Amino acid sequence: MGIYSTGLTDYIPNKYIGCFDDDGKKTKGKYLTFPMDNNNSPKRCMNLCNTHRFKYAAIKGNICECKNYEPNFNLKRSFSDCNTLCTENPSEYCGGSTTISIYKTLYSDSLEKVSVNPIGCFTNLKRHPLLNGWKITHARLTPKHCVYSCHIRRYPYAALISSRECLCSFTKPSSEAKTGDDMCMTSCSGSSEYSCGGNNAINVYSTGLEGKTDTIGHNYLGCYEENQNNRIFNGYSRSYSVNTPEFCSNLCYKFGYTYFGVTYKSECYCGNQSPNEPKFPKVEDKQCNTKCSGDANQFCGGGWRMGVFSTGLIDFDVNGRLLGCFSMEENSFDSIKFELLNTNMPSKCSAICYNSGYTFSGVSGINCYCGVRAPSPELYIGLQDSQCDTPCAGDSSKTCGGQDSIQVYDIMTIKPIDKNETIPELLDEFNTLNLESIWSYDIHIAQEPDFAFVIYNNSEKNLFIKNGELVIKPTVLSDNYVKNGCLQLKGCTKYEESSACSMNASSFNILPPIVSSRLITKHHKSLQHGHLKVIAKFPTGDWIVPEIALVSTTNEENKLVLGTSFGNLNLKCNGVDESISVLKYGLKVDELYHSKSIMMKSISASRWSDDYHTLELSWSNNNILFKIDGESHPLDTSNLQ
């Protein structure tokens, strides 16, 4: 038996620190204040502070303040002293008249812990760049900033190519291109003490991730045959000396494409249509056995053979999320920009922004903008305006802003449900996997209760349709990768730089050894009242914890659980049976609420994995009823607030 530490510590991300007196004094050190109008909540404030790299989020009424210093515990008050209801969600509290609610964000100041390991100065010609990868502009660039930025994105190499530009790459520079340090004499914008490249030269550093990086997120579809007159993809294409599936995947994803393919060792192709047979015959994988130009240990297609993958990018439903048309001004959107030359449209841009943890998306011509705040109301032109009527490059029937204007979408706020709306029956018999109008993948490193054991991904190895059934099948990662690897989840549905999206193996802190899949209806369907029926068979396997639940749209910790069970054949906690013979169901609530979770259980003489079971939930404003194989179990809601 291989025995591992789970890596579980006392630290809990998104921790509520407590209620504190607001002494009215000016905060010390760097801080940011956001007036939140009518949409303040702990989750939204923490998201903003985490995005801006602050350790703490302080909330008082409609004000969100981000800080980096620990609160004064001499000023701590009782929970009930922070009794102002949040404007976005009245079931949560946002400080009080003289108090503030303080939370710890997911961000930790890792910059101070970054180890800067120079590799050297290398010749870099603009027409023939030495490295390709992800470029970042930083107003106050230093080697430490560049290395940190590349490290958190799981690139093994960081290059300073100008006083303000940092390049992250998967490829180690050729030793033949190494030159003297006197060729890298351009001062960094953040400190003249350091050099940031030079004339046709770059400084290259190791991020400490050589040989450890891996990108989980793209999904291998197979090896396909094509010919000179019948190419699989007609989108972006180019030949790269550093080509690998990971490199091509990153490129096509950031260009807004759903699929990509590698062929002839160095060629990368992007497209939005999957290859269909018989036009493009699927052949044996061994026919795609040409070694990649960027890594001889990986394969990149072959002669008229293309290894085809999905990038994991799924269009985001923007219906009802348009804020309007705004005038474009520098920094008006507080954003980063992607150029989607042939693919830009609101749904594509919003998907990229949402997956990266941003709150707003905006389209203007071929440009996609992601931001953490909406443009100033002073820049507002109108909801639908002639100044935002440029046809989108990805779909000419959609509009993408204008020459000096931008269409902005709120991609984080949950759309309200019309109480008078008749909600049609949602039926899925799983003849196919409907990712267009029902389901989306929930991609992240699992938190409690299976924390540190499972990665939720979007691979067909882990989730597929078979004989009219949805099958979720966990797989096991290699011991070497679990102990030494670095994990970056592409398309992660949590905060991009949080522990739910990336993780490094070190010492006792191993990577989760299990890869599985998780489906949600979050982007497509929301239900207020109704009846839910699921027919399912629970899996076996130590520490596999499946859960079927109806999750709150405003707080994922609040949920009605139709069924959950540990996969362990034999498991007792304090003498109580917690094995696959025990099915739990009921109400789970966030620990910060006054109400407590109410979980019921059904104990079977056999195992819940032996056969299919019918799980039902009926809920309204006043009643919650569970049914397990036809047997009714009403939930006592008399003590709920």
CSV table of N, CA, C and O in Angstrom, one decimal, residues 479-548:
chain,number,residue,atom,x,y,z
A,479,ASP,N,2.4,7.8,-9.7
A,479,ASP,CA,3.0,8.1,-8.4
A,479,ASP,C,4.0,9.3,-8.6
A,479,ASP,O,4.1,10.2,-7.8
A,480,ASN,N,4.8,9.2,-9.7
A,480,ASN,CA,5.8,10.2,-9.9
A,480,ASN,C,5.2,11.6,-10.1
A,480,ASN,O,5.7,12.6,-9.5
A,481,TYR,N,4.1,11.7,-10.9
A,481,TYR,CA,3.4,13.0,-11.1
A,481,TYR,C,2.8,13.5,-9.8
A,481,TYR,O,2.9,14.6,-9.4
A,482,VAL,N,2.2,12.5,-9.0
A,482,VAL,CA,1.6,12.9,-7.8
A,482,VAL,C,2.6,13.5,-6.8
A,482,VAL,O,2.3,14.5,-6.0
A,483,LYS,N,3.8,13.0,-6.8
A,483,LYS,CA,4.8,13.4,-5.8
A,483,LYS,C,5.6,14.6,-6.3
A,483,LYS,O,6.1,15.4,-5.5
A,484,ASN,N,5.8,14.7,-7.6
A,484,ASN,CA,6.7,15.7,-8.1
A,484,ASN,C,6.1,16.7,-9.1
A,484,ASN,O,6.8,17.7,-9.5
A,485,GLY,N,4.9,16.5,-9.5
A,485,GLY,CA,4.3,17.3,-10.6
A,485,GLY,C,3.8,18.7,-10.2
A,485,GLY,O,3.8,19.0,-9.0
A,486,CYS,N,3.5,19.5,-11.2
A,486,CYS,CA,2.8,20.8,-11.0
A,486,CYS,C,1.6,20.8,-11.8
A,486,CYS,O,1.6,20.4,-13.0
A,487,LEU,N,0.5,21.1,-11.2
A,487,LEU,CA,-0.8,21.0,-11.8
A,487,LEU,C,-1.4,22.4,-12.1
A,487,LEU,O,-1.5,23.2,-11.2
A,488,GLN,N,-1.8,22.6,-13.4
A,488,GLN,CA,-2.5,23.8,-13.8
A,488,GLN,C,-3.8,23.4,-14.5
A,488,GLN,O,-3.7,22.8,-15.6
A,489,LEU,N,-4.9,23.7,-14.0
A,489,LEU,CA,-6.2,23.3,-14.6
A,489,LEU,C,-6.6,24.3,-15.6
A,489,LEU,O,-7.0,25.4,-15.3
A,490,LYS,N,-6.6,24.0,-16.9
A,490,LYS,CA,-7.1,24.9,-17.9
A,490,LYS,C,-8.6,24.9,-17.9
A,490,LYS,O,-9.2,23.9,-17.8
A,491,GLY,N,-9.1,26.1,-18.0
A,491,GLY,CA,-10.6,26.3,-18.0
A,491,GLY,C,-11.1,26.1,-16.6
A,491,GLY,O,-12.3,25.8,-16.4
A,492,CYS,N,-10.3,26.3,-15.6
A,492,CYS,CA,-10.7,26.1,-14.2
A,492,CYS,C,-11.9,27.1,-13.9
A,492,CYS,O,-11.9,28.2,-14.3
A,493,THR,N,-12.9,26.5,-13.2
A,493,THR,CA,-14.2,27.3,-13.0
A,493,THR,C,-14.1,28.0,-11.6
A,493,THR,O,-15.1,28.6,-11.2
A,494,LYS,N,-13.0,27.9,-10.9
A,494,LYS,CA,-12.8,28.7,-9.7
A,494,LYS,C,-11.9,29.9,-10.0
A,494,LYS,O,-11.5,30.1,-11.1
A,495,TYR,N,-11.4,30.5,-8.9
A,495,TYR,CA,-10.5,31.7,-9.1
A,495,TYR,C,-9.2,31.1,-9.7
A,495,TYR,O,-8.6,30.2,-9.2
A,496,GLU,N,-8.7,31.8,-10.8
A,496,GLU,CA,-7.6,31.2,-11.6
A,496,GLU,C,-6.4,31.0,-10.8
A,496,GLU,O,-5.7,30.0,-11.0
A,497,GLU,N,-6.1,31.9,-9.8
A,497,GLU,CA,-4.8,31.8,-9.1
A,497,GLU,C,-5.0,31.1,-7.7
A,497,GLU,O,-4.2,31.3,-6.8
A,498,SER,N,-6.2,30.5,-7.5
A,498,SER,CA,-6.4,29.9,-6.2
A,498,SER,C,-5.9,28.5,-6.1
A,498,SER,O,-5.5,27.9,-7.1
A,499,SER,N,-6.0,27.9,-4.9
A,499,SER,CA,-5.5,26.5,-4.8
A,499,SER,C,-6.5,25.5,-5.4
A,499,SER,O,-6.2,24.4,-5.5
A,500,ALA,N,-7.6,26.0,-5.8
A,500,ALA,CA,-8.6,25.1,-6.5
A,500,ALA,C,-8.3,25.0,-8.0
A,500,ALA,O,-8.9,24.2,-8.7
A,501,CYS,N,-7.3,25.8,-8.5
A,501,CYS,CA,-7.0,25.8,-9.9
A,501,CYS,C,-5.6,25.3,-10.2
A,501,CYS,O,-5.3,24.9,-11.3
A,502,SER,N,-4.7,25.4,-9.2
A,502,SER,CA,-3.3,25.0,-9.5
A,502,SER,C,-2.7,24.6,-8.2
A,502,SER,O,-3.1,25.0,-7.1
A,503,MET,N,-1.7,23.7,-8.3
A,503,MET,CA,-1.1,23.1,-7.1
A,503,MET,C,0.3,22.6,-7.5
A,503,MET,O,0.5,22.0,-8.6
A,504,ASN,N,1.3,22.7,-6.6
A,504,ASN,CA,2.6,22.1,-6.8
A,504,ASN,C,2.8,21.0,-5.8
A,504,ASN,O,2.5,21.2,-4.6
A,505,ALA,N,3.4,19.9,-6.2
A,505,ALA,CA,3.7,18.8,-5.3
A,505,ALA,C,5.1,19.2,-4.6
A,505,ALA,O,6.0,19.6,-5.3
A,506,SER,N,5.1,19.0,-3.3
A,506,SER,CA,6.4,19.3,-2.6
A,506,SER,C,6.3,18.5,-1.3
A,506,SER,O,5.3,18.6,-0.6
A,507,SER,N,7.3,17.8,-1.0
A,507,SER,CA,7.4,17.1,0.3
A,507,SER,C,6.2,16.3,0.6
A,507,SER,O,5.8,15.5,-0.2
A,508,PHE,N,5.5,16.6,1.7
A,508,PHE,CA,4.3,15.8,2.1
A,508,PHE,C,3.1,16.3,1.3
A,508,PHE,O,2.0,15.7,1.3
A,509,ASN,N,3.2,17.5,0.7
A,509,ASN,CA,2.0,18.1,0.0
A,509,ASN,C,1.9,17.5,-1.4
A,509,ASN,O,2.3,18.2,-2.4
A,510,ILE,N,1.3,16.4,-1.5
A,510,ILE,CA,1.2,15.7,-2.9
A,510,ILE,C,0.0,16.3,-3.6
A,510,ILE,O,-0.8,16.9,-3.1
A,511,LEU,N,0.0,16.0,-4.9
A,511,LEU,CA,-1.1,16.3,-5.8
A,511,LEU,C,-2.2,15.3,-5.6
A,511,LEU,O,-2.0,14.2,-5.2
A,512,PRO,N,-3.5,15.7,-5.8
A,512,PRO,CA,-4.5,14.7,-5.7
A,512,PRO,C,-4.3,13.6,-6.7
A,512,PRO,O,-4.0,13.8,-7.9
A,513,PRO,N,-4.3,12.3,-6.3
A,513,PRO,CA,-4.0,11.2,-7.2
A,513,PRO,C,-5.2,10.8,-8.1
A,513,PRO,O,-5.0,10.0,-9.0
A,514,ILE,N,-6.4,11.3,-7.8
A,514,ILE,CA,-7.6,10.8,-8.6
A,514,ILE,C,-8.0,11.9,-9.5
A,514,ILE,O,-8.1,13.1,-9.1
A,515,VAL,N,-8.3,11.6,-10.7
A,515,VAL,CA,-9.0,12.5,-11.7
A,515,VAL,C,-10.4,12.0,-12.0
A,515,VAL,O,-10.6,10.8,-12.3
A,516,SER,N,-11.3,12.9,-11.9
A,516,SER,CA,-12.7,12.5,-12.1
A,516,SER,C,-13.4,13.7,-12.9
A,516,SER,O,-12.7,14.6,-13.3
A,517,SER,N,-14.7,13.7,-12.9
A,517,SER,CA,-15.5,14.8,-13.6
A,517,SER,C,-16.7,15.1,-12.8
A,517,SER,O,-17.2,14.3,-12.0
A,518,ARG,N,-17.1,16.4,-13.0
A,518,ARG,CA,-18.3,16.9,-12.3
A,518,ARG,C,-19.1,17.8,-13.3
A,518,ARG,O,-18.5,18.7,-14.0
A,519,LEU,N,-20.4,17.6,-13.4
A,519,LEU,CA,-21.2,18.4,-14.3
A,519,LEU,C,-22.1,19.3,-13.4
A,519,LEU,O,-22.6,18.9,-12.4
A,520,ILE,N,-22.4,20.5,-14.0
A,520,ILE,CA,-23.3,21.4,-13.3
A,520,ILE,C,-24.2,22.1,-14.4
A,520,ILE,O,-23.9,22.0,-15.6
A,521,THR,N,-25.3,22.6,-14.0
A,521,THR,CA,-26.2,23.3,-14.9
A,521,THR,C,-26.1,24.8,-14.7
A,521,THR,O,-26.9,25.6,-15.2
A,522,LYS,N,-25.1,25.3,-13.9
A,522,LYS,CA,-25.0,26.7,-13.5
A,522,LYS,C,-25.2,27.7,-14.6
A,522,LYS,O,-25.8,28.7,-14.5
A,523,HIS,N,-24.5,27.4,-15.8
A,523,HIS,CA,-24.5,28.4,-16.9
A,523,HIS,C,-25.8,28.4,-17.7
A,523,HIS,O,-26.0,29.2,-18.6
A,524,HIS,N,-26.6,27.3,-17.5
A,524,HIS,CA,-27.7,27.2,-18.4
A,524,HIS,C,-29.1,27.1,-17.8
A,524,HIS,O,-30.1,27.7,-18.3
A,525,LYS,N,-29.2,26.5,-16.6
A,525,LYS,CA,-30.5,26.3,-16.0
A,525,LYS,C,-30.4,26.7,-14.5
A,525,LYS,O,-29.5,26.4,-13.8
A,526,SER,N,-31.5,27.4,-14.0
A,526,SER,CA,-31.7,27.7,-12.6
A,526,SER,C,-33.1,27.4,-12.3
A,526,SER,O,-34.0,27.7,-13.0
A,527,LEU,N,-33.3,26.8,-11.1
A,527,LEU,CA,-34.6,26.4,-10.7
A,527,LEU,C,-34.9,27.0,-9.3
A,527,LEU,O,-34.1,27.0,-8.4
A,528,GLN,N,-36.1,27.6,-9.2
A,528,GLN,CA,-36.5,28.2,-7.9
A,528,GLN,C,-37.3,27.2,-7.0
A,528,GLN,O,-37.1,27.0,-5.9
A,529,HIS,N,-38.4,26.6,-7.7
A,529,HIS,CA,-39.2,25.6,-7.0
A,529,HIS,C,-39.4,24.5,-8.0
A,529,HIS,O,-39.4,24.7,-9.2
A,530,GLY,N,-39.7,23.3,-7.5
A,530,GLY,CA,-40.0,22.2,-8.4
A,530,GLY,C,-39.8,20.8,-7.9
A,530,GLY,O,-39.7,20.6,-6.7
A,531,HIS,N,-39.6,19.9,-8.8
A,531,HIS,CA,-39.4,18.5,-8.5
A,531,HIS,C,-38.2,18.0,-9.3
A,531,HIS,O,-38.1,18.2,-10.5
A,532,LEU,N,-37.3,17.3,-8.6
A,532,LEU,CA,-36.1,16.8,-9.2
A,532,LEU,C,-36.0,15.3,-9.0
A,532,LEU,O,-36.3,14.8,-7.9
A,533,LYS,N,-35.8,14.5,-10.1
A,533,LYS,CA,-35.7,13.1,-10.0
A,533,LYS,C,-34.4,12.6,-10.7
A,533,LYS,O,-34.2,12.9,-11.8
A,534,VAL,N,-33.6,11.8,-10.0
A,534,VAL,CA,-32.4,11.3,-10.5
A,534,VAL,C,-32.3,9.8,-10.3
A,534,VAL,O,-32.6,9.3,-9.2
A,535,ILE,N,-32.0,9.0,-11.3
A,535,ILE,CA,-31.8,7.6,-11.2
A,535,ILE,C,-30.3,7.4,-11.3
A,535,ILE,O,-29.6,7.7,-12.3
A,536,ALA,N,-29.7,6.8,-10.3
A,536,ALA,CA,-28.2,6.7,-10.2
A,536,ALA,C,-27.7,5.5,-9.4
A,536,ALA,O,-28.4,5.0,-8.6
A,537,LYS,N,-26.5,5.1,-9.7
A,537,LYS,CA,-25.8,4.1,-9.0
A,537,LYS,C,-24.5,4.7,-8.5
A,537,LYS,O,-23.7,5.2,-9.2
A,538,PHE,N,-24.3,4.5,-7.2
A,538,PHE,CA,-23.1,5.1,-6.6
A,538,PHE,C,-21.9,4.3,-6.8
A,538,PHE,O,-22.0,3.0,-6.7
A,539,PRO,N,-20.7,4.9,-6.9
A,539,PRO,CA,-19.5,4.1,-7.2
A,539,PRO,C,-18.8,3.6,-5.9
A,539,PRO,O,-19.1,4.2,-4.8
A,540,THR,N,-18.0,2.6,-6.0
A,540,THR,CA,-17.1,2.2,-4.9
A,540,THR,C,-15.7,2.7,-5.2
A,540,THR,O,-15.3,2.9,-6.3
A,541,GLY,N,-14.9,2.8,-4.1
A,541,GLY,CA,-13.5,3.2,-4.2
A,541,GLY,C,-13.2,4.1,-3.0
A,541,GLY,O,-13.9,5.0,-2.6
A,542,ASP,N,-12.1,3.8,-2.4
A,542,ASP,CA,-11.7,4.5,-1.1
A,542,ASP,C,-11.6,6.0,-1.4
A,542,ASP,O,-10.9,6.4,-2.3
A,543,TRP,N,-12.3,6.7,-0.5
A,543,TRP,CA,-12.3,8.2,-0.5
A,543,TRP,C,-12.9,8.8,-1.8
A,543,TRP,O,-12.6,10.0,-2.0
A,544,ILE,N,-13.6,8.1,-2.6
A,544,ILE,CA,-14.4,8.7,-3.6
A,544,ILE,C,-15.7,9.1,-3.0
A,544,ILE,O,-16.4,8.3,-2.3
A,545,VAL,N,-16.1,10.4,-3.2
A,545,VAL,CA,-17.3,10.9,-2.5
A,545,VAL,C,-18.2,11.6,-3.5
A,545,VAL,O,-18.2,12.8,-3.7
A,546,PRO,N,-19.0,10.8,-4.2
A,546,PRO,CA,-20.0,11.4,-5.2
A,546,PRO,C,-21.1,12.2,-4.5
A,546,PRO,O,-21.4,11.9,-3.3
A,547,GLU,N,-21.6,13.2,-5.1
A,547,GLU,CA,-22.6,14.0,-4.5
A,547,GLU,C,-23.6,14.5,-5.6
A,547,GLU,O,-23.1,15.0,-6.7
A,548,ILE,N,-24.9,14.3,-5.5
A,548,ILE,CA,-25.9,14.8,-6.4
A,548,ILE,C,-26.6,15.8,-5.6
A,548,ILE,O,-27.2,15.5,-4.5
